[in-house]
mmCIF file of C-alpha atoms in Angstrom:
data_model
loop_
_atom_site.group_PDB
_atom_site.id
_atom_site.type_symbol
_atom_site.label_atom_id
_atom_site.label_comp_id
_atom_site.label_asym_id
_atom_site.label_seq_id
_atom_site.Cartn_x
_atom_site.Cartn_y
_atom_site.Cartn_z
ATOM 1 C CA MET Y 163 -59.229 80.252 -75.102
ATOM 2 C CA SER Y 164 -55.924 78.940 -74.061
ATOM 3 C CA ASN Y 165 -57.288 76.189 -71.403
ATOM 4 C CA VAL Y 166 -59.470 74.330 -74.030
ATOM 5 C CA PRO Y 167 -58.991 70.489 -73.590
ATOM 6 C CA ARG Y 168 -56.553 69.084 -76.297
ATOM 7 C CA SER Y 169 -55.063 65.944 -77.187
ATOM 8 C CA PRO Y 170 -51.514 65.024 -75.829
ATOM 9 C CA MET Y 171 -50.190 65.424 -79.343
ATOM 10 C CA ASP Y 172 -51.136 69.239 -79.671
ATOM 11 C CA TRP Y 173 -49.064 69.963 -76.527
ATOM 12 C CA ASP Y 174 -45.666 70.535 -78.192
ATOM 13 C CA ALA Y 175 -46.890 72.888 -80.733
ATOM 14 C CA THR Y 176 -48.407 75.236 -78.358
ATOM 15 C CA PRO Y 177 -46.114 77.875 -76.855
ATOM 16 C CA ASP Y 178 -46.019 78.281 -73.159
ATOM 17 C CA PRO Y 179 -47.762 81.656 -72.552
ATOM 18 C CA SER Y 180 -45.970 82.383 -69.433
ATOM 19 C CA ALA Y 181 -42.684 81.992 -70.702
ATOM 20 C CA PRO Y 182 -40.438 85.082 -71.077
ATOM 21 C CA ARG Y 183 -40.140 86.203 -74.790
ATOM 22 C CA SER Y 184 -36.649 86.569 -76.164
ATOM 23 C CA PRO Y 185 -35.664 90.069 -76.860
ATOM 24 C CA ARG Y 186 -35.147 91.173 -80.621
ATOM 25 C CA ARG Y 187 -31.708 90.745 -81.801
ATOM 26 C CA VAL Y 188 -30.023 93.955 -82.637
ATOM 27 C CA ASP Y 189 -26.727 93.467 -84.861
ATOM 28 C CA GLY Y 190 -25.062 95.885 -87.212
ATOM 29 C CA TRP Y 191 -27.476 95.248 -90.168
ATOM 30 C CA SER Y 192 -30.348 96.208 -88.226
ATOM 31 C CA VAL Y 193 -28.804 99.428 -87.062
ATOM 32 C CA LEU Y 194 -27.591 100.167 -90.811
ATOM 33 C CA ARG Y 195 -31.287 99.480 -91.857
ATOM 34 C CA GLY Y 196 -32.741 101.913 -89.170
ATOM 35 C CA LEU Y 197 -30.014 104.468 -90.152
ATOM 36 C CA VAL Y 198 -30.963 104.295 -93.995
ATOM 37 C CA CYS Y 199 -34.699 104.667 -93.168
ATOM 38 C CA ALA Y 200 -34.186 107.682 -91.093
ATOM 39 C CA PHE Y 201 -31.652 109.239 -93.617
ATOM 40 C CA GLY Y 202 -34.140 108.500 -96.486
ATOM 41 C CA LEU Y 203 -36.833 110.540 -94.543
ATOM 42 C CA LEU Y 204 -34.388 113.469 -93.647
ATOM 43 C CA SER Y 205 -33.499 113.374 -97.208
ATOM 44 C CA LEU Y 206 -37.205 114.089 -98.518
ATOM 45 C CA ALA Y 207 -37.544 116.726 -95.896
ATOM 46 C CA TYR Y 208 -34.194 118.332 -96.880
ATOM 47 C CA TRP Y 209 -35.430 118.283 -100.504
ATOM 48 C CA GLY Y 210 -38.556 119.997 -99.596
ATOM 49 C CA TYR Y 211 -36.434 122.581 -97.749
ATOM 50 C CA ILE Y 212 -34.144 123.443 -100.712
ATOM 51 C CA ALA Y 213 -36.301 122.689 -103.748
ATOM 52 C CA TRP Y 214 -39.399 124.753 -102.924
ATOM 53 C CA PRO Y 215 -39.783 128.391 -102.041
ATOM 54 C CA PHE Y 216 -40.379 129.281 -98.349
ATOM 55 C CA PRO Y 217 -42.766 129.388 -96.625
ATOM 56 C CA MET Y 218 -46.045 127.928 -98.043
ATOM 57 C CA PRO Y 219 -45.119 125.137 -100.655
ATOM 58 C CA ALA Y 220 -41.698 124.394 -98.678
ATOM 59 C CA VAL Y 221 -43.533 123.643 -95.489
ATOM 60 C CA LEU Y 222 -46.104 121.378 -97.116
ATOM 61 C CA PHE Y 223 -43.120 119.350 -98.788
ATOM 62 C CA ILE Y 224 -40.798 119.552 -95.689
ATOM 63 C CA VAL Y 225 -43.622 117.643 -93.744
ATOM 64 C CA GLY Y 226 -45.610 116.032 -96.566
ATOM 65 C CA ALA Y 227 -42.941 114.098 -98.435
ATOM 66 C CA PRO Y 228 -41.505 112.177 -95.561
ATOM 67 C CA LEU Y 229 -45.017 111.621 -93.931
ATOM 68 C CA PHE Y 230 -46.380 110.342 -97.222
ATOM 69 C CA ALA Y 231 -43.276 107.904 -97.551
ATOM 70 C CA ALA Y 232 -43.444 106.859 -93.815
ATOM 71 C CA VAL Y 233 -47.460 106.114 -94.251
ATOM 72 C CA VAL Y 234 -46.498 104.054 -97.253
ATOM 73 C CA TRP Y 235 -43.890 102.093 -95.873
ATOM 74 C CA TYR Y 236 -46.060 101.312 -92.956
ATOM 75 C CA PHE Y 237 -48.873 100.231 -94.987
ATOM 76 C CA PHE Y 238 -47.136 97.985 -97.467
ATOM 77 C CA ARG Y 239 -43.503 97.253 -96.128
ATOM 78 C CA SER Y 240 -43.581 97.293 -92.257
ATOM 79 C CA PRO Y 241 -43.232 93.942 -90.592
ATOM 80 C CA ARG Y 242 -46.315 94.942 -88.571
ATOM 81 C CA SER Y 243 -48.213 96.099 -91.762
ATOM 82 C CA PRO Y 244 -52.003 95.859 -91.614
ATOM 83 C CA ILE Y 245 -52.080 95.134 -95.192
ATOM 84 C CA GLU Y 246 -50.884 91.653 -96.224
ATOM 85 C CA THR Y 247 -48.439 92.052 -99.020
ATOM 86 C CA ASP Y 248 -46.293 89.653 -100.865
ATOM 87 C CA VAL Y 249 -42.611 89.789 -101.533
ATOM 88 C CA VAL Y 250 -42.844 91.467 -104.988
ATOM 89 C CA GLY Y 251 -45.195 94.268 -103.544
ATOM 90 C CA LYS Y 252 -42.838 94.917 -100.603
ATOM 91 C CA THR Y 253 -39.893 95.155 -103.150
ATOM 92 C CA ILE Y 254 -41.668 97.407 -105.296
ATOM 93 C CA VAL Y 255 -42.498 99.871 -102.487
ATOM 94 C CA GLU Y 256 -39.060 99.578 -101.059
ATOM 95 C CA VAL Y 257 -37.410 100.403 -104.388
ATOM 96 C CA ALA Y 258 -39.784 103.400 -104.977
ATOM 97 C CA LEU Y 259 -38.930 104.803 -101.602
ATOM 98 C CA ILE Y 260 -35.301 104.544 -102.162
ATOM 99 C CA VAL Y 261 -35.383 105.858 -105.482
ATOM 100 C CA ALA Y 262 -37.516 108.982 -104.374
ATOM 101 C CA ALA Y 263 -34.946 109.755 -101.569
ATOM 102 C CA GLY Y 264 -31.893 109.182 -103.963
ATOM 103 C CA GLY Y 265 -33.531 111.102 -106.687
ATOM 104 C CA ALA Y 266 -34.329 113.912 -104.009
ATOM 105 C CA TRP Y 267 -30.503 114.285 -103.578
ATOM 106 C CA ILE Y 268 -29.786 114.236 -107.314
ATOM 107 C CA SER Y 269 -32.598 116.761 -108.095
ATOM 108 C CA ILE Y 270 -30.933 119.363 -105.654
ATOM 109 C CA GLY Y 271 -27.452 118.972 -107.237
ATOM 110 C CA HIS Y 272 -25.830 116.343 -105.126
ATOM 111 C CA PRO Y 273 -25.672 113.085 -107.208
ATOM 112 C CA VAL Y 274 -22.687 111.542 -105.422
ATOM 113 C CA VAL Y 275 -24.877 111.654 -102.244
ATOM 114 C CA GLY Y 276 -27.917 110.179 -103.983
ATOM 115 C CA LEU Y 277 -26.012 107.382 -105.696
ATOM 116 C CA VAL Y 278 -24.115 106.392 -102.369
ATOM 117 C CA PHE Y 279 -27.523 106.394 -100.655
ATOM 118 C CA VAL Y 280 -29.073 104.381 -103.326
ATOM 119 C CA VAL Y 281 -26.179 101.818 -103.200
ATOM 120 C CA VAL Y 282 -26.157 101.406 -99.333
ATOM 121 C CA ALA Y 283 -29.967 101.205 -99.046
ATOM 122 C CA ALA Y 284 -30.071 98.657 -101.732
ATOM 123 C CA VAL Y 285 -27.550 96.404 -100.003
ATOM 124 C CA SER Y 286 -29.378 96.931 -96.664
ATOM 125 C CA GLY Y 287 -32.600 96.041 -98.296
ATOM 126 C CA VAL Y 288 -31.261 92.774 -99.963
ATOM 127 C CA VAL Y 289 -29.808 91.709 -96.566
ATOM 128 C CA ALA Y 290 -33.008 92.493 -94.594
ATOM 129 C CA SER Y 291 -35.175 90.734 -97.346
ATOM 130 C CA ARG Y 292 -32.927 87.572 -97.278
ATOM 131 C CA ARG Y 293 -33.259 87.466 -93.391
ATOM 132 C CA GLU Y 294 -37.070 87.889 -93.793
ATOM 133 C CA ALA Y 295 -37.099 84.782 -96.170
ATOM 134 C CA ARG Y 296 -35.608 82.361 -93.517
#
C-alpha cells in the first residue's frame, strides 16, 4: 500500500516507485569474481572426471560436486540468499568452497593451479566483502 496517507516528513525517505532503477555497475572486480566462481565450479567438475572411475561414480561427482557447491553458495553466501547469514558465516562458507576447489586441483596433481586459484579467489573475496560492508 504505497498510497497510505503519511506525514510530510516521511516523503523524503520513500523512494519514488516510478523512478527508473540504476543498472548494476559492472567493473573489473565483479568480472573477476564471476570468473572465479565459474572456475571453481568447473574445477570441481573436472576433479570428478579425473579422480573417479568412469562411468558411475564419475558422473555422480562431475554433476554432484559443483551442484552441491552452488546450492551451498546460494543458501549461505549469495546476495539474494533466502537464509540470513552474518559476515562470519558467509566468510566460513566462502573459504570452505575456495579450499574445496583448490584442494581438488592439488589432489589431482596440479598444486600450482590450486594454489594460484586459492590466492586469486581470496583476493577477489576480500575485495567483494569490503564492497558489501560499505
